[in-house]
Coordinates of C-alpha atoms in Angstrom, one line a residue:
M275 CA -24.5 14.3 115.9
V276 CA -21.3 14.9 114.1
D277 CA -20.8 12.8 111.0
V278 CA -17.7 10.5 111.0
R279 CA -16.6 10.3 107.4
Y280 CA -13.1 8.8 107.8
T281 CA -10.6 7.2 110.2
T282 CA -8.0 9.5 111.6
A283 CA -4.2 8.8 111.2
F284 CA -3.3 11.2 114.0
E285 CA -5.7 12.5 116.7
L286 CA -4.5 16.1 117.0
Y287 CA -7.5 18.0 118.3
P288 CA -9.9 15.8 120.3
Y289 CA -13.3 17.3 121.2
Q290 CA -13.4 19.6 124.2
R291 CA -16.3 21.5 125.4
H292 CA -15.8 25.3 125.0
A293 CA -17.3 28.2 126.9
D294 CA -18.9 29.4 123.6
Q295 CA -21.3 26.5 123.9
D296 CA -22.8 27.9 127.1
T297 CA -23.4 31.5 126.2
S298 CA -26.9 32.9 125.9
T299 CA -26.0 34.8 122.7
P300 CA -23.6 33.6 120.0
K301 CA -19.9 34.7 120.5
R302 CA -18.5 36.8 117.6
H303 CA -15.0 35.9 116.3
P304 CA -12.9 38.0 114.0
V305 CA -12.0 35.0 111.7
V306 CA -13.4 31.5 111.6
V307 CA -11.8 28.9 109.4
V308 CA -13.9 25.9 108.4
G309 CA -11.8 22.8 107.7
G310 CA -8.6 21.7 109.5
G311 CA -6.7 20.3 106.6
P312 CA -3.3 21.6 105.4
I313 CA -4.9 24.7 103.9
G314 CA -7.0 25.6 107.0
M315 CA -4.2 25.0 109.4
A316 CA -1.7 27.0 107.3
M317 CA -4.2 29.8 107.1
A318 CA -4.8 29.8 110.9
L319 CA -1.1 29.7 111.6
D320 CA -0.3 32.6 109.3
L321 CA -3.1 34.8 110.6
G322 CA -2.4 33.9 114.2
R323 CA 1.3 34.7 114.0
K324 CA 0.4 38.2 112.6
G325 CA -1.7 38.7 115.8
T326 CA -5.2 38.2 114.2
P327 CA -7.3 35.9 116.4
V328 CA -8.6 32.9 114.4
L329 CA -10.8 29.9 115.2
V330 CA -10.6 26.6 113.3
L331 CA -13.6 24.3 113.2
D332 CA -13.1 20.8 112.0
D333 CA -15.7 18.0 111.9
H334 CA -13.1 15.3 113.0
A335 CA -10.6 15.0 115.8
G336 CA -7.5 14.9 113.5
V337 CA -5.9 14.0 110.2
G338 CA -7.4 11.4 107.9
Q339 CA -5.5 8.3 106.8
G340 CA -3.9 7.9 103.4
S341 CA -1.1 9.7 101.6
R342 CA -3.3 11.9 99.4
A343 CA -1.2 15.0 98.6
I344 CA 2.4 13.8 98.8
C345 CA 4.6 16.1 96.6
F346 CA 5.4 19.5 98.1
A347 CA 7.3 22.1 96.0
R348 CA 10.0 24.5 97.0
R349 CA 7.6 27.4 97.0
T350 CA 5.5 25.6 99.6
L351 CA 8.6 24.8 101.7
E352 CA 9.5 28.5 101.6
I353 CA 6.1 29.4 102.9
T354 CA 6.1 26.8 105.7
D355 CA 9.5 28.1 106.7
R356 CA 8.0 31.5 107.4
L357 CA 5.3 29.7 109.4
G358 CA 8.0 28.0 111.5
C359 CA 7.6 24.4 110.6
E360 CA 9.6 23.7 107.5
Q361 CA 12.5 21.9 109.2
R362 CA 10.3 19.1 110.5
M363 CA 9.0 18.6 106.9
L364 CA 12.5 18.5 105.5
D365 CA 13.6 16.1 108.2
K366 CA 10.8 13.7 107.5
G367 CA 10.3 14.1 103.8
V368 CA 12.0 12.3 101.0
V369 CA 14.0 14.7 98.7
W370 CA 13.9 13.7 95.0
N371 CA 15.4 15.4 92.0
V372 CA 15.4 12.8 89.2
G373 CA 12.4 11.7 87.2
R374 CA 12.3 9.1 84.5
V375 CA 9.7 8.8 81.7
F376 CA 9.0 5.4 80.0
H377 CA 6.9 4.3 77.0
G378 CA 6.2 0.7 77.5
E379 CA 9.4 -1.0 78.5
Q380 CA 11.6 1.7 76.9
E381 CA 13.0 4.6 79.0
I382 CA 12.5 7.8 76.9
Y383 CA 14.5 10.2 78.9
D384 CA 15.2 11.4 82.4
F385 CA 15.2 14.9 84.0
N386 CA 16.9 16.5 87.0
L387 CA 15.2 19.1 89.2
S388 CA 18.2 19.6 91.4
P389 CA 18.2 23.2 92.6
E390 CA 20.6 25.8 91.4
E391 CA 23.3 26.9 93.7
G392 CA 22.2 29.3 96.4
L393 CA 18.7 27.9 97.0
R394 CA 18.3 26.4 100.5
N395 CA 15.3 24.2 99.7
P396 CA 15.1 21.3 97.3
A397 CA 12.8 21.4 94.3
F398 CA 10.4 18.9 95.9
I399 CA 10.0 16.6 98.8
N400 CA 7.6 13.6 99.1
L401 CA 5.7 13.7 102.4
Q402 CA 2.4 12.1 103.2
Q403 CA -0.4 14.7 103.7
P404 CA -1.1 13.5 107.3
Y405 CA 2.5 14.3 108.3
F406 CA 2.3 17.7 106.6
E407 CA -0.9 18.5 108.6
K408 CA 0.6 17.1 111.8
F409 CA 3.6 19.4 111.6
L410 CA 1.4 22.4 111.0
V411 CA -0.7 21.6 114.1
E412 CA 2.4 21.0 116.2
Q413 CA 3.6 24.5 115.3
I414 CA 0.2 25.9 116.2
R415 CA 0.6 24.2 119.6
I416 CA 4.0 25.9 120.1
E417 CA 2.4 29.2 119.0
Q418 CA -0.5 28.8 121.5
E419 CA 2.0 28.4 124.3
R420 CA 3.5 31.7 123.3
G421 CA 0.1 33.3 123.4
T422 CA -0.6 33.3 119.7
P423 CA -4.5 33.7 119.3
I424 CA -5.3 30.4 117.5
D425 CA -8.1 28.1 118.7
I426 CA -8.8 24.6 117.2
R427 CA -12.0 22.8 117.9
G428 CA -12.3 19.2 116.8
C429 CA -15.6 17.4 116.2
N430 CA -17.2 20.8 115.5
Q431 CA -19.3 20.4 112.4
V432 CA -20.8 23.5 110.7
T433 CA -24.4 22.5 109.8
A434 CA -25.8 25.8 108.6
L435 CA -24.7 29.3 108.0
Q436 CA -26.2 32.7 107.0
D437 CA -24.2 35.6 105.5
H438 CA -25.5 38.9 106.8
G439 CA -23.2 41.0 104.7
D440 CA -20.9 42.3 107.4
F441 CA -20.8 39.1 109.4
V442 CA -21.7 35.4 109.2
S443 CA -23.7 33.3 111.7
L444 CA -23.0 29.6 112.0
D445 CA -24.8 26.6 113.5
V446 CA -22.3 24.1 114.8
D447 CA -22.9 20.5 115.9
T448 CA -20.8 18.7 118.5
P449 CA -20.9 15.3 120.4
E450 CA -22.6 17.3 123.2
G451 CA -25.2 19.0 120.9
P452 CA -25.4 22.1 118.8
Y453 CA -24.5 25.7 119.5
S454 CA -24.2 28.9 117.4
L455 CA -21.5 31.5 116.9
E456 CA -20.7 34.4 114.6
A457 CA -17.7 35.5 112.5
D458 CA -16.7 38.8 111.0
W459 CA -14.9 36.8 108.3
L460 CA -15.4 33.1 107.3
I461 CA -12.7 31.2 105.4
A462 CA -13.9 28.0 103.8
C463 CA -11.1 25.4 103.6
D464 CA -13.4 22.5 103.7
G465 CA -12.3 20.6 100.6
A466 CA -13.6 19.8 97.1
R467 CA -17.0 18.9 98.3
S468 CA -17.2 22.0 100.4
P469 CA -20.3 22.1 102.6
V470 CA -19.9 25.8 103.0
R471 CA -20.0 26.3 99.2
D472 CA -23.2 24.2 99.1
M473 CA -24.8 26.0 101.9
L474 CA -24.4 29.3 100.0
G475 CA -25.6 27.7 96.8
L476 CA -22.5 28.6 94.9
G477 CA -21.3 26.8 91.8
F478 CA -18.1 24.8 91.0
E479 CA -17.7 24.6 87.2
G480 CA -15.2 22.9 85.0
R481 CA -14.2 19.6 83.4
V482 CA -14.6 16.1 84.9
F483 CA -12.4 13.8 82.8
E484 CA -13.7 10.4 81.9
D485 CA -11.0 8.5 83.6
N486 CA -10.3 6.8 87.0
F487 CA -7.0 6.3 88.8
L488 CA -6.2 3.8 91.4
I489 CA -3.9 4.9 94.2
A490 CA -2.0 2.2 96.2
D491 CA 0.3 3.1 99.1
V492 CA 2.6 0.1 99.4
K493 CA 5.0 -0.6 102.3
M494 CA 8.1 -2.4 101.2
S495 CA 11.9 -2.4 101.3
A496 CA 12.8 -2.3 97.6
P497 CA 16.0 -1.5 95.7
F498 CA 14.3 1.2 93.6
P499 CA 16.0 4.6 93.5
T500 CA 14.4 7.7 95.1
E501 CA 13.0 8.9 91.8
R502 CA 9.7 9.7 90.0
W503 CA 9.0 7.0 87.5
F504 CA 6.2 7.5 85.0
W505 CA 5.0 5.1 82.3
F506 CA 2.9 5.7 79.2
E507 CA 1.3 2.5 78.2
P508 CA 3.1 0.5 80.9
P509 CA 4.3 -3.0 80.1
F510 CA 3.0 -4.7 83.2
K511 CA -0.3 -6.5 83.0
N512 CA -3.6 -4.7 83.7
A513 CA -1.7 -1.4 84.5
G514 CA -4.0 0.7 82.3
Q515 CA -2.9 3.6 80.1
S516 CA -0.3 5.0 82.5
A517 CA 1.4 4.4 85.8
L518 CA 3.4 6.3 88.4
L519 CA 5.8 5.3 91.1
H520 CA 7.0 7.6 93.9
K521 CA 8.9 6.9 97.2
Q522 CA 7.5 8.4 100.5
P523 CA 8.9 8.3 104.0
D524 CA 8.7 5.1 106.2
D525 CA 9.4 2.8 103.2
I526 CA 6.0 3.7 101.7
W527 CA 5.8 3.8 97.9
R528 CA 2.9 5.5 96.1
I529 CA 1.7 3.8 92.9
D530 CA -1.0 5.2 90.6
F531 CA -2.7 3.1 87.8
Q532 CA -4.9 4.7 85.2
L533 CA -7.9 2.4 85.0
G534 CA -10.2 4.1 82.4
W535 CA -13.7 5.4 82.7
D536 CA -16.2 2.5 82.7
I537 CA -15.1 0.6 85.8
D538 CA -16.7 -1.1 88.8
R539 CA -15.1 0.9 91.6
K540 CA -16.1 -1.6 94.3
K541 CA -14.6 -4.4 92.3
E542 CA -11.4 -2.5 91.5
L543 CA -10.8 -1.9 95.2
E544 CA -10.8 -5.5 96.0
V545 CA -7.5 -6.4 97.6
E546 CA -6.9 -9.4 95.2
R547 CA -7.3 -7.2 92.1
I548 CA -5.0 -4.5 93.5
R549 CA -2.3 -6.9 94.5
A550 CA -2.4 -8.5 91.0
R551 CA -1.6 -5.1 89.5
V552 CA 1.1 -4.3 92.0
D553 CA 2.6 -7.8 91.6
A554 CA 2.8 -7.3 87.8
M555 CA 4.6 -3.9 88.3
L556 CA 7.1 -4.9 91.0
G557 CA 7.9 -8.4 89.7
D558 CA 8.5 -11.6 91.5
G559 CA 10.0 -11.9 95.0
V560 CA 9.0 -8.4 96.3
D561 CA 7.4 -8.6 99.7
Y562 CA 5.0 -5.7 100.5
E563 CA 1.9 -4.6 102.4
L564 CA -1.0 -2.5 101.2
E565 CA -1.2 0.5 103.5
W566 CA -4.0 2.5 101.8
T567 CA -5.9 2.4 98.6
S568 CA -8.4 4.8 96.8
I569 CA -9.8 5.6 93.4
Y570 CA -10.1 9.2 92.1
T571 CA -11.4 10.9 89.0
F572 CA -9.5 13.7 87.3
Q573 CA -11.4 17.0 87.8
C574 CA -10.4 20.5 86.8
R575 CA -12.9 22.9 88.3
R576 CA -13.1 26.2 90.1
M577 CA -15.6 28.7 91.6
E578 CA -16.2 31.8 89.5
K579 CA -14.7 34.0 92.3
F580 CA -13.2 33.2 95.6
R581 CA -14.7 36.0 97.6
H582 CA -18.4 36.3 98.4
G583 CA -18.9 39.1 100.8
S584 CA -17.6 38.1 104.2
V585 CA -16.9 34.5 103.0
L586 CA -13.7 33.6 101.3
F587 CA -12.7 30.3 99.8
A588 CA -9.2 28.7 99.6
G589 CA -7.7 25.4 98.5
D590 CA -9.9 22.6 97.1
S591 CA -13.1 24.4 98.2
A592 CA -12.3 27.1 95.7
H593 CA -10.5 25.1 92.9
Q594 CA -9.7 21.5 92.1
V595 CA -7.1 20.1 89.7
S596 CA -5.9 16.6 88.7
P597 CA -3.2 15.2 90.9
F598 CA -0.4 14.8 88.3
G599 CA 1.9 17.8 88.6
A600 CA 1.5 18.3 92.3
R601 CA -0.7 21.4 91.9
G602 CA -3.5 20.8 94.5
A603 CA -2.0 21.3 97.9
N604 CA 0.8 23.5 96.6
S605 CA -1.6 25.9 95.0
G606 CA -3.8 25.9 98.2
I607 CA -0.8 26.9 100.3
Q608 CA -0.2 29.8 97.9
D609 CA -3.9 30.8 98.5
T610 CA -3.2 31.1 102.2
D611 CA 0.0 33.0 101.6
N612 CA -1.9 35.5 99.4
L613 CA -4.9 35.9 101.6
A614 CA -3.5 36.0 105.2
W615 CA -1.6 39.3 104.9
K616 CA -4.5 41.1 103.1
L617 CA -7.1 40.0 105.6
D618 CA -4.8 40.9 108.5
L619 CA -4.4 44.5 107.1
V620 CA -8.2 44.7 106.7
I621 CA -8.9 43.6 110.2
K622 CA -6.3 46.0 111.6
G623 CA -7.9 48.9 109.7
I624 CA -4.8 49.6 107.6
A625 CA -6.6 48.6 104.4
S626 CA -10.2 48.6 103.3
D627 CA -12.0 45.3 102.6
S628 CA -11.8 46.0 98.8
L629 CA -8.2 44.7 99.1
L630 CA -9.7 41.2 99.5
D631 CA -11.0 41.4 95.9
S632 CA -7.4 41.2 94.8
Y633 CA -7.1 37.9 96.6
S634 CA -9.8 36.5 94.4
E635 CA -8.4 38.1 91.2
E636 CA -4.9 36.9 91.7
R637 CA -5.7 33.4 92.9
V638 CA -8.4 32.8 90.3
F639 CA -5.6 33.5 87.8
G640 CA -3.4 31.0 89.7
A641 CA -6.2 28.4 89.6
D642 CA -6.7 28.9 85.8
E643 CA -3.0 28.5 85.2
N644 CA -3.0 25.2 87.2
I645 CA -6.2 24.0 85.5
L646 CA -4.8 24.7 82.1
N647 CA -1.6 22.7 82.9
S648 CA -3.6 19.9 84.5
S649 CA -6.0 19.7 81.6
R650 CA -3.2 19.5 79.1
A651 CA -1.5 16.8 81.1
T652 CA -4.7 14.8 81.2
D653 CA -5.4 15.1 77.5
F654 CA -1.8 14.0 76.8
L655 CA -2.2 11.0 79.2
T656 CA -5.5 10.0 77.7
P657 CA -5.8 10.8 74.0
K658 CA -9.4 11.3 73.0
S659 CA -9.0 10.3 69.3
R660 CA -6.9 8.1 67.1
A661 CA -5.2 11.3 65.7
S662 CA -4.3 12.6 69.2
K663 CA -2.9 9.3 70.2
T664 CA -0.8 9.1 67.0
F665 CA 0.5 12.6 67.8
R666 CA 1.2 11.6 71.5
N667 CA 3.1 8.5 70.5
A668 CA 5.1 10.4 67.9
V669 CA 6.2 12.9 70.5
L670 CA 7.3 10.1 72.8
Q671 CA 9.3 8.5 70.1
L672 CA 11.0 11.8 69.1
A673 CA 11.7 12.6 72.8
Q674 CA 13.8 9.5 73.1
H675 CA 16.4 10.8 70.7
H676 CA 15.8 14.5 70.4
E677 CA 15.8 17.0 73.3
F678 CA 13.7 19.6 71.5
A679 CA 10.7 17.2 71.8
R680 CA 10.9 16.6 75.5
P681 CA 9.1 19.7 76.6
L682 CA 6.1 18.4 74.6
V683 CA 5.9 15.3 76.8
N684 CA 3.3 15.9 79.5
S685 CA 3.2 13.5 82.4
G686 CA 2.1 16.4 84.7
R687 CA 3.8 19.8 84.5
L688 CA 5.2 20.2 88.0
S689 CA 4.1 23.0 90.3
V690 CA 5.9 26.3 90.1
P691 CA 5.2 29.7 91.8
C692 CA 2.5 31.8 90.3
V693 CA 3.6 35.1 88.8
Y694 CA 1.1 38.0 89.1
D695 CA 1.9 39.9 85.9
N696 CA -0.1 43.1 85.2
F697 CA -2.3 42.9 88.3
P698 CA -3.8 46.0 90.0
L699 CA -1.6 45.8 93.2
N700 CA 1.6 45.9 91.1
G701 CA 3.7 49.0 90.9
E702 CA 6.4 50.3 88.6
D703 CA 9.1 48.2 87.0
R704 CA 11.8 50.9 86.5
L705 CA 14.8 48.5 86.7
D706 CA 16.1 46.8 83.6
G707 CA 16.6 43.7 85.7
P708 CA 16.2 39.9 85.5
A709 CA 12.8 38.6 84.3
A710 CA 12.8 35.9 87.1
T711 CA 12.4 38.7 89.8
R712 CA 10.2 41.1 87.8
V713 CA 7.2 42.8 89.3
G714 CA 4.6 40.2 90.3
A715 CA 7.1 37.3 90.7
A716 CA 7.9 35.5 93.9
C717 CA 11.4 36.4 95.2
V718 CA 14.1 33.9 94.4
D719 CA 16.3 32.8 97.2
V720 CA 20.0 33.6 97.4
K721 CA 22.7 32.4 99.8
L722 CA 24.2 35.5 101.5
D723 CA 27.2 35.9 103.7
D724 CA 25.1 35.4 106.8
G725 CA 22.2 33.2 105.7
Y726 CA 19.6 33.2 103.0
L727 CA 17.7 36.1 101.4
L728 CA 14.2 34.8 102.0
D729 CA 14.9 34.6 105.7
R730 CA 15.9 38.2 105.7
L731 CA 12.8 39.3 103.8
G732 CA 10.5 37.6 106.4
N733 CA 6.8 38.0 106.4
D734 CA 6.0 41.7 106.1
F735 CA 6.4 44.6 103.7
V736 CA 10.1 45.1 103.0
L737 CA 12.0 47.7 101.0
M738 CA 15.2 45.9 99.8
G739 CA 18.1 48.0 98.6
I740 CA 21.1 46.4 96.8
N741 CA 24.0 48.8 96.6
A742 CA 21.4 51.6 97.1
T743 CA 20.8 54.2 99.7
L744 CA 17.6 53.7 101.8
P745 CA 16.1 55.7 104.6
E746 CA 16.3 54.5 108.2
S747 CA 12.6 53.9 108.4
L748 CA 9.4 54.3 106.3
E749 CA 5.7 54.4 107.3
V750 CA 2.9 54.9 104.8
D751 CA -0.7 55.3 105.9
G752 CA -0.1 53.5 109.1
L753 CA 1.9 50.6 107.5
E754 CA 5.5 50.2 108.6
V755 CA 7.8 49.2 105.8
R756 CA 11.0 47.4 107.0
M757 CA 14.3 48.3 105.5
L758 CA 16.7 45.6 104.2
K759 CA 20.1 47.0 103.1
L760 CA 22.3 44.7 101.1
S761 CA 25.4 45.2 99.1
S762 CA 27.9 43.3 96.9
D763 CA 29.8 42.6 100.2
N764 CA 26.8 40.3 101.2
D765 CA 27.0 38.4 97.9
P766 CA 30.0 36.0 98.0
S767 CA 28.5 33.8 95.2
G768 CA 27.4 36.6 92.9
K769 CA 23.9 35.2 92.8
L770 CA 22.3 38.3 94.3
Q771 CA 23.7 40.3 91.4
T772 CA 22.7 37.7 88.9
R773 CA 19.1 37.2 90.2
Y774 CA 18.2 40.7 91.2
L775 CA 20.4 43.2 89.4
G776 CA 21.5 41.6 86.2
D777 CA 23.7 44.2 84.4
Q778 CA 22.6 47.0 86.8
D779 CA 24.8 48.4 89.5
S780 CA 22.1 48.9 92.1
G781 CA 18.4 48.2 92.7
V782 CA 15.5 48.8 95.1
Y783 CA 12.7 46.3 95.5
L784 CA 9.4 46.7 97.3
V785 CA 8.3 43.2 98.5
R786 CA 4.9 42.1 99.8
P787 CA 4.5 39.9 102.9
D788 CA 4.0 36.9 100.6
Q789 CA 7.4 37.7 99.1
H790 CA 6.1 38.7 95.7
V791 CA 7.7 41.8 94.1
V792 CA 5.5 44.9 94.2
A793 CA 7.8 47.3 92.3
R794 CA 11.5 47.9 91.6
W795 CA 13.7 50.8 90.7
S796 CA 17.3 51.5 90.1
E797 CA 17.5 53.8 93.2
F798 CA 15.3 55.0 96.1
D799 CA 12.7 57.6 95.3
A800 CA 10.5 58.4 98.3
E801 CA 7.5 59.6 96.3
R802 CA 7.5 56.6 94.0
V803 CA 8.0 54.1 96.8
Q804 CA 5.1 55.6 98.9
A805 CA 2.8 55.5 95.9
A806 CA 3.7 51.8 95.3
V807 CA 3.0 51.0 98.9
R808 CA -0.4 52.6 98.8
N809 CA -1.2 50.8 95.6
A810 CA -0.1 47.5 97.1
I811 CA -2.6 47.8 100.0
G812 CA -5.5 48.9 97.7
K813 CA -5.2 52.6 98.2
G814 CA -3.7 53.5 94.8

């Protein structure tokens, strides 16, 4: 019988019997995704839109309750835009740009993340994870009506698996009993406690920080501004060493309290104790309801590698970081963006499966970058010695009056796109151009005369020429590279020049389907471009 571990906020994929349950031999699927959270659904949506059939197995009928991940970065919004569901997230989400940092009662400084001109998306939106997942599933339903090959099976729990090298066999339990199936490729998106990882006996190493944090989702109509407020040593009673306040949609506010290590979890989750903390923070006369509460422990861990033969890991099943800095779900979505195009090319026979090793290499690097930032934030939040606390408080005092000290204050370095500097899939950088759009970086958006650059780049291999001559078409080893011809006439704001050419008169960029720069030149050279394309698909 399928285990029920949580209550669903939205029932999105109720159990339905499938023909695979009645076959005499297990049905083979090209791709099976285990786990229907935001990472699993984004993975399925990306693969399916590319034409690769994918099956999602989830052990529940929908999305679990509670805000959990709430802060989604511009990079994530750019990716979900290519998946077709960004606008719903923008319409529902709360845009915020201003953050304030306090030490006790004293505000130290504020910061503004308002985007530069020419970027369509805000730096961040706050949106409860159940809505994020819901919008992904809604887009999958739209795609299914168009014939996109995506199948979601709710209340289908994977109970055992065996990796045969070139395929994986699965035992699946359902409300009507077990059945078996097979997969050429299995993608584990089943969370930090990944059953798939455990079934394969794989490790998950790193630091578990000796601290606990209480989350409270509070529904209230309050006059607080739509800002991120963070307190070191907050002045309200029993708040712990730090506290955080964020606004979410539907008049829900997210509050985090740092409780310390040696706590009685059951006692701390008692409604009376939670309300006492919230009352002390909000003050007298604020009417509110507790919507959801939880306690979590900071953990910064990852698997040694994210590919194990025919099994690939993404999101929290592969890596886990502490919540401050919004690096969990955002980095997981970057995993899907990196993996989907590579697996699609492998399945279509355009690339060999060795290309998938680059997924592990690049995203292990991304995980390490996130773990480093999260670990530093945690150490700053929770000094481990008298000396480190003295240093932390001195930095806070300096930051109140001196701007140079503010970058040293670490209340969670906020998520930014990963740059794949010096990785094997990268090609040449023969353009003395801006560092922000160097080889390995994610492309930066620009408002053009007829829309935005990232929309024009799309979700495939693109050769972008700016004031440069390009061929009408280009095919390399069965891979069609799309041409995008731009000029200064398309650049009314001058941002295309600033962000992609700098002082140069022209430039040619080769861009991957995940919109990371493969190579760049001052002009088109057929031999060099073809070599860069081959290298980018693992044939260099």
